[in-house]
Amino acid sequence: MKTDIQSAFRKHINDHHLCNKGDKILLAVSGGADSMMMADIFIKEGFSTGIAHCNFQLRGDDADWDELLVKTFSLKNNIPFYSIRFETKSFSEEKRLSIEEAARILRYAWFEKIREHHGYTFIATAHHQNDNNETLLFNFFRGTGIHGLHSIPVKQGKIIRPILFLTKKGIKEYVIENNIPYGEDITNSSDDYTRNYLRNTIIPMLEKQFPGLEKRLNQNIKRFAEAEQLYNESIDRYRKYLIEEKENEFFIPILKLKKCTPLDTITYEIFKEWNFSFDQSLQIIQILDSDPGKSVESKTHRLIRDRKWLIISPLAEKNVSYILIEKDRSLVETANLSLHLQMQSGEGYKIPAESHIASLDAAKITFPLLLRTWKQGDYFYPLGLGKKKKLSRFFIDQKVPLHEKEKKWVLESDKRIIWVVGMRVDDRFKITKGTKEVLKITLIYDL
């Protein structure tokens, strides 16, 4: 069995281009069977690794025991060990987040900090096939539509999931066969958390009624991902067919829209770009046959029915989300992203190629910085272009799907955009030969 799993592991790594043998991999190890198995197989495959462990101080002595277990395992295998203790409950209350969300933000921000500081290429997490199935059902019950059915991505930025192909059963068999120590998280058996309720109650009940359910769910995840790709391509064609942009407004011809089928789905997908809900999209359909002057408002935009057009305009800027960032702040979190900021010497600095890392000339920047959601009318000077461009046009040129635009943020210094977060820095703030100090900002992807 060990040989079979190691072969499947290598195939999974190669098929998805997750990493190479020369890469340094930071392993996120909680002490559970999943992450301990992942650590063992990386060691057996001869990778250069380090182990990072988070103690969220939520399980008393059990959490301390897990920390000791992982530390002992690391020392036994001569692997660098990094650990941290978080005040998770206080952080969740301060930020008004669930414990699960707070723990996620804390751990991924810390993992990225360790990865950068110690030169690791990727961060490996021990998500497996059952996690994938739980995420699929979780998103289905939440009503995310087709966009939530592809489940957990196998690679996202610097995060890789090398055992996503394995089942929980296969992992347990591996750790028992190879005498790998691991801890049991007693909170996993509690239904206090939504995912645990799915794992412990809903899925076993469905599995009893439909034997082989989990295997079929996993097979369907790939089909859903491919179906979503086709779906998105179709919706993008309708967007290009229907939407005309002029200055800060969007115009959709009523007659063209009325001829589209299926009208409910197309209307929802088109107008959710401007934060109109599904119920509001039904109101928009009713407006198609009403007199001019009728309107619908989302939290960011207003739609007005003209004689031949639906006209969408942004509401007042007071609805735009923003965060002020002082010079001494190293970590910024929102519900959608986290940013890690650090000052580095400009001498010998090598600019990372990844778009999720911004390297800026610190001398050209004025604090505090302003992190905010983008708005119509925004413009910047894209690196390498040398002239100004509206963000709306930049997103079109970069082929950003309309439903993704609402998630985009910009970073400002003295009312000038210095970075379209995760995409492009402003040419006016780029690093030159004369740069003495670099502000390096890393986007930690939302999972």
Coordinates of C-alpha atoms in Angstrom, one line a residue:
M1 CA 0.0 0.0 0.0
K2 CA 2.9 2.4 0.9
T3 CA 4.3 2.0 -2.6
D4 CA 0.9 2.6 -4.2
I5 CA 0.3 5.8 -2.3
Q6 CA 3.8 7.1 -2.9
S7 CA 3.3 6.4 -6.7
A8 CA -0.1 8.1 -6.6
F9 CA 1.5 11.0 -4.7
R10 CA 4.2 11.5 -7.3
K11 CA 1.6 11.3 -10.1
H12 CA -0.6 13.9 -8.3
I13 CA 2.3 16.3 -7.9
N14 CA 3.4 15.9 -11.5
D15 CA -0.1 16.0 -13.1
H16 CA -0.9 19.3 -11.4
H17 CA 2.7 20.8 -11.5
L18 CA 2.6 21.4 -7.8
C19 CA 6.3 21.4 -7.1
N20 CA 9.7 20.1 -8.1
K21 CA 12.3 18.1 -6.2
G22 CA 14.5 21.2 -5.9
D23 CA 11.8 23.2 -4.2
K24 CA 11.7 23.8 -0.4
I25 CA 8.3 22.9 1.0
L26 CA 6.9 24.3 4.2
L27 CA 4.5 21.7 5.6
A28 CA 1.5 22.9 7.6
V29 CA 1.2 20.2 10.3
S30 CA -1.4 20.2 13.0
G31 CA -0.6 16.8 14.4
G32 CA -3.6 15.1 13.0
A33 CA -3.4 12.0 10.9
D34 CA -3.8 14.0 7.6
S35 CA -0.9 16.4 8.1
M36 CA 1.4 13.8 9.8
M37 CA 0.9 11.5 6.9
M38 CA 1.7 14.3 4.5
A39 CA 4.9 15.1 6.4
D40 CA 5.9 11.5 6.3
I41 CA 5.5 11.0 2.6
F42 CA 7.3 14.3 1.8
I43 CA 10.2 13.0 3.9
K44 CA 10.2 9.6 2.2
E45 CA 10.2 11.3 -1.2
G46 CA 13.3 13.2 -0.4
F47 CA 12.0 16.8 -0.4
S48 CA 13.6 19.6 1.5
T49 CA 11.0 20.5 4.0
G50 CA 10.2 22.5 7.2
I51 CA 7.3 22.0 9.5
A52 CA 5.0 24.8 10.8
H53 CA 2.6 24.2 13.6
C54 CA -0.1 26.6 15.0
N55 CA -1.4 26.3 18.5
F56 CA -4.7 28.2 18.5
Q57 CA -5.1 27.7 22.3
L58 CA -8.7 26.4 21.9
R59 CA -8.3 22.9 23.2
G60 CA -6.3 23.2 26.4
D61 CA -3.9 20.3 27.2
D62 CA -4.8 18.5 23.9
A63 CA -3.5 21.4 21.8
D64 CA -0.3 21.5 23.9
W65 CA 0.1 17.7 23.4
D66 CA -0.3 18.1 19.6
E67 CA 2.4 20.8 19.6
L68 CA 4.8 18.5 21.5
L69 CA 4.0 15.6 19.1
V70 CA 4.8 17.6 16.0
K71 CA 8.0 19.1 17.6
T72 CA 9.2 15.6 18.5
F73 CA 8.5 14.3 15.0
S74 CA 10.4 17.2 13.5
L75 CA 13.4 16.7 15.8
K76 CA 13.5 13.0 15.1
N77 CA 13.6 13.6 11.4
N78 CA 16.0 16.6 11.6
I79 CA 13.5 19.0 10.0
P80 CA 13.3 22.7 10.9
F81 CA 10.4 23.3 13.2
Y82 CA 8.4 26.5 13.6
S83 CA 5.6 27.0 16.0
I84 CA 3.4 29.9 17.3
R85 CA 0.6 30.3 19.8
F86 CA -2.4 32.5 18.8
E87 CA -5.0 34.3 21.0
T88 CA -7.6 33.0 18.5
K89 CA -10.7 33.7 20.6
S90 CA -9.7 37.3 21.3
F91 CA -8.8 37.9 17.6
S92 CA -12.2 36.5 16.5
E93 CA -14.1 38.7 18.9
E94 CA -12.1 41.8 18.0
K95 CA -12.5 41.2 14.2
R96 CA -16.1 39.9 14.6
L97 CA -15.2 36.7 12.8
S98 CA -16.1 33.1 13.5
I99 CA -13.4 31.0 15.2
E100 CA -12.9 29.0 12.0
E101 CA -12.4 32.2 9.9
A102 CA -10.2 33.8 12.5
A103 CA -8.0 30.7 12.7
R104 CA -7.7 30.6 8.9
I105 CA -6.6 34.2 8.6
L106 CA -4.1 33.8 11.4
R107 CA -2.5 30.6 10.2
Y108 CA -2.1 31.6 6.5
A109 CA -0.7 35.0 7.3
W110 CA 1.9 33.3 9.6
F111 CA 2.7 30.5 7.1
E112 CA 3.4 33.1 4.4
K113 CA 5.7 35.0 6.8
I114 CA 7.7 31.9 7.6
R115 CA 7.8 30.9 3.9
E116 CA 9.2 34.3 2.9
H117 CA 11.6 34.7 5.8
H118 CA 13.1 31.2 5.4
G119 CA 13.0 30.8 1.6
Y120 CA 10.4 28.1 1.2
T121 CA 9.0 27.8 -2.3
F122 CA 5.5 26.5 -1.4
I123 CA 3.2 26.0 1.6
A124 CA 1.7 22.5 1.6
T125 CA -1.6 21.9 3.4
A126 CA -3.1 18.5 4.1
H127 CA -6.6 18.9 2.6
H128 CA -7.9 15.6 1.3
Q129 CA -10.7 14.1 -0.8
N130 CA -13.2 14.1 2.1
D131 CA -12.5 17.8 2.8
N132 CA -13.2 18.4 -0.9
N133 CA -16.5 16.6 -0.6
E134 CA -17.5 18.5 2.5
T135 CA -16.7 21.8 0.8
L136 CA -18.8 20.8 -2.2
L137 CA -21.8 20.1 0.0
F138 CA -21.2 23.1 2.3
N139 CA -21.2 25.4 -0.8
F140 CA -24.2 23.6 -2.2
F141 CA -26.3 24.1 0.9
R142 CA -25.2 27.8 1.1
G143 CA -26.5 28.3 -2.4
T144 CA -23.3 29.4 -4.1
G145 CA -24.5 28.1 -7.4
I146 CA -22.2 26.4 -9.9
H147 CA -19.3 28.7 -8.8
G148 CA -18.9 26.9 -5.5
L149 CA -19.1 23.3 -6.8
H150 CA -15.6 22.9 -8.0
S151 CA -14.5 22.8 -4.4
I152 CA -10.9 23.2 -3.1
P153 CA -8.3 24.2 -5.7
V154 CA -5.3 21.9 -5.8
K155 CA -3.0 25.0 -6.2
Q156 CA -3.5 28.6 -5.3
G157 CA -0.6 31.0 -5.4
K158 CA 2.0 29.6 -3.1
I159 CA -0.4 27.1 -1.5
I160 CA -0.4 23.5 -2.7
R161 CA -2.5 20.6 -1.6
P162 CA -0.5 17.5 -2.4
I163 CA -2.8 14.8 -0.8
L164 CA -6.1 16.1 -2.2
F165 CA -6.4 12.8 -4.1
L166 CA -6.5 10.7 -0.9
T167 CA -9.5 9.7 1.2
K168 CA -9.6 9.9 5.0
K169 CA -9.7 6.1 5.1
G170 CA -6.6 5.8 3.0
I171 CA -4.8 8.3 5.2
K172 CA -5.7 6.4 8.4
E173 CA -4.6 3.1 6.8
Y174 CA -1.3 4.7 5.8
V175 CA -0.5 6.1 9.3
I176 CA -1.4 2.8 11.0
E177 CA 0.7 0.7 8.6
N178 CA 3.7 3.0 8.9
N179 CA 3.4 3.5 12.7
I180 CA 3.1 7.3 12.4
P181 CA 2.1 9.0 15.6
Y182 CA -0.9 11.5 15.4
G183 CA -3.4 13.2 17.6
E184 CA -7.2 13.2 17.5
D185 CA -8.9 16.6 17.5
I186 CA -11.9 16.0 19.8
T187 CA -13.6 19.0 18.4
N188 CA -13.9 17.1 15.1
S189 CA -16.5 14.8 16.8
S190 CA -18.5 17.8 18.0
D191 CA -21.3 19.3 15.8
D192 CA -20.7 22.8 17.1
Y193 CA -19.2 23.8 13.7
T194 CA -21.1 23.6 10.4
R195 CA -18.4 21.5 8.7
N196 CA -18.4 19.0 11.6
Y197 CA -22.1 18.6 11.3
L198 CA -21.7 17.8 7.6
R199 CA -18.9 15.4 8.4
N200 CA -20.4 13.6 11.3
T201 CA -24.1 13.6 10.6
I202 CA -25.2 14.6 7.1
I203 CA -22.6 12.7 5.0
P204 CA -22.8 9.4 6.9
M205 CA -26.6 9.6 6.6
L206 CA -26.4 10.2 2.9
E207 CA -23.7 7.5 2.5
K208 CA -26.0 5.0 4.2
Q209 CA -28.8 5.8 1.8
F210 CA -26.5 6.1 -1.3
P211 CA -23.5 3.7 -0.9
G212 CA -20.4 5.0 -2.7
L213 CA -21.6 8.6 -2.4
E214 CA -18.2 10.1 -1.5
K215 CA -16.5 8.5 -4.4
R216 CA -19.2 9.8 -6.8
L217 CA -19.0 13.3 -5.2
N218 CA -15.3 13.4 -5.9
Q219 CA -15.8 12.3 -9.5
N220 CA -18.5 15.0 -9.9
I221 CA -16.1 17.7 -8.6
K222 CA -14.0 17.4 -11.8
R223 CA -17.1 17.5 -13.9
F224 CA -18.5 20.6 -12.1
A225 CA -15.1 22.4 -12.6
E226 CA -15.2 21.7 -16.3
A227 CA -18.9 22.6 -16.5
E228 CA -18.2 25.9 -14.7
Q229 CA -15.5 26.7 -17.2
L230 CA -18.0 26.3 -20.1
Y231 CA -20.6 28.2 -18.1
N232 CA -18.2 31.1 -17.5
E233 CA -17.2 31.2 -21.2
S234 CA -20.9 31.4 -22.2
I235 CA -21.7 34.1 -19.7
D236 CA -18.7 36.1 -20.8
R237 CA -19.9 36.0 -24.4
Y238 CA -23.3 37.4 -23.3
R239 CA -21.5 40.2 -21.3
K240 CA -19.6 41.2 -24.4
Y241 CA -22.8 41.0 -26.5
L242 CA -24.9 43.1 -24.0
I243 CA -22.8 45.5 -22.1
E244 CA -21.6 48.9 -23.4
E245 CA -19.5 51.1 -21.1
K246 CA -19.4 54.9 -21.3
E247 CA -17.5 56.9 -18.7
N248 CA -18.7 55.6 -15.3
E249 CA -22.0 54.1 -16.6
F250 CA -23.0 50.9 -18.2
F251 CA -25.7 50.5 -20.9
I252 CA -27.6 47.3 -21.7
P253 CA -30.1 47.3 -24.7
I254 CA -33.5 46.1 -23.4
L255 CA -34.5 44.3 -26.7
K256 CA -31.3 42.4 -26.8
L257 CA -31.6 41.3 -23.2
K258 CA -35.2 40.2 -23.6
K259 CA -34.2 37.8 -26.4
C260 CA -31.6 36.0 -24.3
T261 CA -32.4 32.6 -22.9
P262 CA -32.5 31.4 -20.2
L263 CA -33.3 34.9 -19.2
D264 CA -33.4 34.4 -15.4
T265 CA -29.9 32.9 -15.3
I266 CA -28.3 35.3 -17.8
T267 CA -29.8 38.4 -16.0
Y268 CA -28.6 37.2 -12.6
E269 CA -25.0 36.5 -13.9
I270 CA -24.8 39.8 -15.8
F271 CA -26.1 42.1 -13.0
K272 CA -24.4 40.4 -10.1
E273 CA -21.3 42.3 -11.4
W274 CA -22.9 45.3 -9.8
N275 CA -24.0 43.5 -6.6
F276 CA -27.6 42.9 -7.6
S277 CA -29.0 39.8 -5.8
F278 CA -30.9 37.0 -7.5
D279 CA -34.2 38.5 -6.2
Q280 CA -33.3 41.9 -7.6
S281 CA -32.4 40.3 -10.9
L282 CA -36.0 39.1 -11.0
Q283 CA -37.2 42.6 -10.4
I284 CA -35.0 43.7 -13.3
I285 CA -36.7 41.3 -15.6
Q286 CA -40.1 42.8 -14.6
I287 CA -38.7 46.3 -15.3
L288 CA -38.0 45.2 -18.9
D289 CA -41.8 45.5 -19.7
S290 CA -42.5 48.5 -17.5
D291 CA -42.5 52.2 -18.3
P292 CA -39.3 54.3 -18.3
G293 CA -38.1 55.6 -15.0
K294 CA -38.3 52.4 -12.9
S295 CA -35.2 51.6 -10.8
V296 CA -33.5 49.0 -8.6
E297 CA -30.6 49.7 -6.2
S298 CA -27.9 47.3 -5.1
K299 CA -25.5 48.2 -2.3
T300 CA -23.2 49.8 -4.8
H301 CA -25.2 50.6 -8.0
R302 CA -28.5 52.0 -9.2
L303 CA -30.2 50.6 -12.3
I304 CA -32.7 52.9 -14.2
R305 CA -34.9 51.8 -17.1
D306 CA -34.6 54.2 -19.9
R307 CA -36.6 54.0 -23.1
K308 CA -34.3 51.6 -24.9
W309 CA -31.6 50.9 -22.3
L310 CA -31.0 49.7 -18.8
I311 CA -28.5 52.2 -17.3
I312 CA -26.3 51.2 -14.4
S313 CA -24.5 53.9 -12.4
P314 CA -22.4 53.7 -9.2
L315 CA -23.9 55.0 -6.0
A316 CA -22.1 57.5 -3.8
E317 CA -18.6 56.5 -2.7
K318 CA -19.6 56.2 1.0
N319 CA -20.4 52.5 0.2
V320 CA -16.7 51.8 -0.6
S321 CA -14.9 49.6 2.0
Y322 CA -11.5 50.9 3.1
I323 CA -8.7 50.4 5.7
L324 CA -6.0 52.8 6.7
I325 CA -2.5 51.3 7.0
E326 CA 0.1 53.1 9.2
K327 CA 3.8 52.7 8.6
D328 CA 4.4 50.3 11.5
R329 CA 1.7 47.9 10.5
S330 CA 2.9 44.6 9.1
L331 CA -0.3 42.6 8.7
V332 CA -3.7 43.7 7.3
E333 CA -6.7 41.4 7.2
T334 CA -10.1 41.8 5.6
A335 CA -12.9 39.2 5.1
N336 CA -11.5 38.6 1.6
L337 CA -7.7 38.9 1.8
S338 CA -4.7 39.4 4.0
L339 CA -1.6 41.6 3.2
H340 CA 1.9 41.2 4.7
L341 CA 4.0 44.3 4.6
Q342 CA 7.7 44.6 5.2
M343 CA 10.6 47.1 4.5
Q344 CA 13.7 45.7 2.9
S345 CA 17.0 47.1 1.7
G346 CA 17.0 48.1 -2.0
E347 CA 20.7 47.0 -2.4
G348 CA 20.7 43.7 -4.2
Y349 CA 17.0 43.3 -4.0
K350 CA 15.6 40.9 -6.5
I351 CA 12.1 41.7 -7.7
P352 CA 9.8 38.6 -7.4
A353 CA 8.0 37.7 -10.6
E354 CA 4.8 36.8 -8.9
S355 CA 1.9 39.2 -9.4
H356 CA 0.7 38.7 -5.8
I357 CA 3.9 40.4 -4.5
A358 CA 4.3 44.1 -4.9
S359 CA 7.8 45.7 -4.7
L360 CA 7.6 49.5 -4.4
D361 CA 10.1 52.3 -3.9
A362 CA 9.5 53.2 -0.2
A363 CA 10.9 56.8 -0.8
K364 CA 8.0 57.6 -3.2
I365 CA 5.3 56.4 -0.7
T366 CA 3.5 58.5 1.8
F367 CA 1.8 56.9 4.8
P368 CA -0.8 56.1 5.9
L369 CA -1.8 53.9 2.9
L370 CA -5.4 53.4 2.0
L371 CA -6.6 49.9 1.1
R372 CA -10.0 50.0 -0.5
T373 CA -12.3 48.3 -3.0
W374 CA -12.0 49.8 -6.5
K375 CA -14.6 52.0 -8.0
Q376 CA -15.7 53.3 -11.4
G377 CA -13.5 56.2 -12.5
D378 CA -10.3 54.8 -10.8
Y379 CA -7.2 55.0 -12.9
F380 CA -3.5 54.3 -12.5
Y381 CA -0.2 54.0 -14.6
P382 CA 0.3 50.3 -15.2
L383 CA 3.9 49.2 -14.8
G384 CA 5.6 49.1 -18.2
L385 CA 2.9 51.1 -20.0
G386 CA 4.0 54.6 -19.0
K387 CA 0.6 56.2 -19.4
K388 CA -2.6 56.3 -17.4
K389 CA -5.4 53.7 -17.8
K390 CA -8.8 53.4 -16.2
L391 CA -9.1 50.3 -14.0
S392 CA -12.3 49.3 -15.9
R393 CA -10.4 49.1 -19.1
F394 CA -7.4 47.5 -17.4
F395 CA -9.6 44.7 -16.1
I396 CA -11.1 44.2 -19.6
D397 CA -7.6 44.0 -21.2
Q398 CA -6.5 41.5 -18.5
K399 CA -9.6 39.4 -19.2
V400 CA -10.8 39.6 -15.6
P401 CA -14.3 38.0 -15.5
L402 CA -16.9 40.5 -14.5
H403 CA -18.0 38.4 -11.5
E404 CA -14.4 38.7 -10.2
K405 CA -14.1 42.4 -10.5
E406 CA -16.1 43.1 -7.3
K407 CA -13.4 41.3 -5.3
K408 CA -10.6 43.6 -6.5
W409 CA -8.9 46.0 -4.2
V410 CA -6.5 48.9 -4.7
L411 CA -3.8 50.4 -2.5
E412 CA -3.4 54.2 -2.4
S413 CA -0.7 56.5 -1.3
D414 CA -1.6 60.2 -1.1
K415 CA -4.7 59.6 -3.3
R416 CA -2.7 57.8 -6.0
I417 CA -3.1 54.1 -6.7
I418 CA 0.2 52.4 -6.1
W419 CA -1.0 48.8 -6.6
V420 CA -4.0 47.0 -8.1
V421 CA -3.8 44.3 -5.5
G422 CA -2.6 41.0 -6.9
M423 CA -2.3 42.3 -10.4
R424 CA 0.0 45.2 -11.2
V425 CA 1.9 48.0 -9.5
D426 CA 1.9 51.6 -10.6
D427 CA 4.8 52.6 -12.8
R428 CA 5.3 55.8 -10.8
F429 CA 6.3 53.8 -7.7
K430 CA 8.4 51.1 -9.3
I431 CA 11.9 50.1 -8.1
T432 CA 14.9 51.7 -9.9
K433 CA 18.7 51.4 -9.6
G434 CA 18.6 54.3 -7.2
T435 CA 16.0 52.7 -4.8
K436 CA 17.4 52.5 -1.3
E437 CA 14.5 50.9 0.5
V438 CA 11.8 48.6 -0.8
L439 CA 8.3 48.2 0.6
K440 CA 7.4 44.6 -0.2
I441 CA 3.7 43.7 0.1
T442 CA 2.5 40.1 -0.2
L443 CA -1.1 39.2 -0.9
I444 CA -2.0 36.0 1.0
Y445 CA -4.7 34.4 -1.1
D446 CA -8.2 33.9 0.2
L447 CA -9.1 30.2 0.6

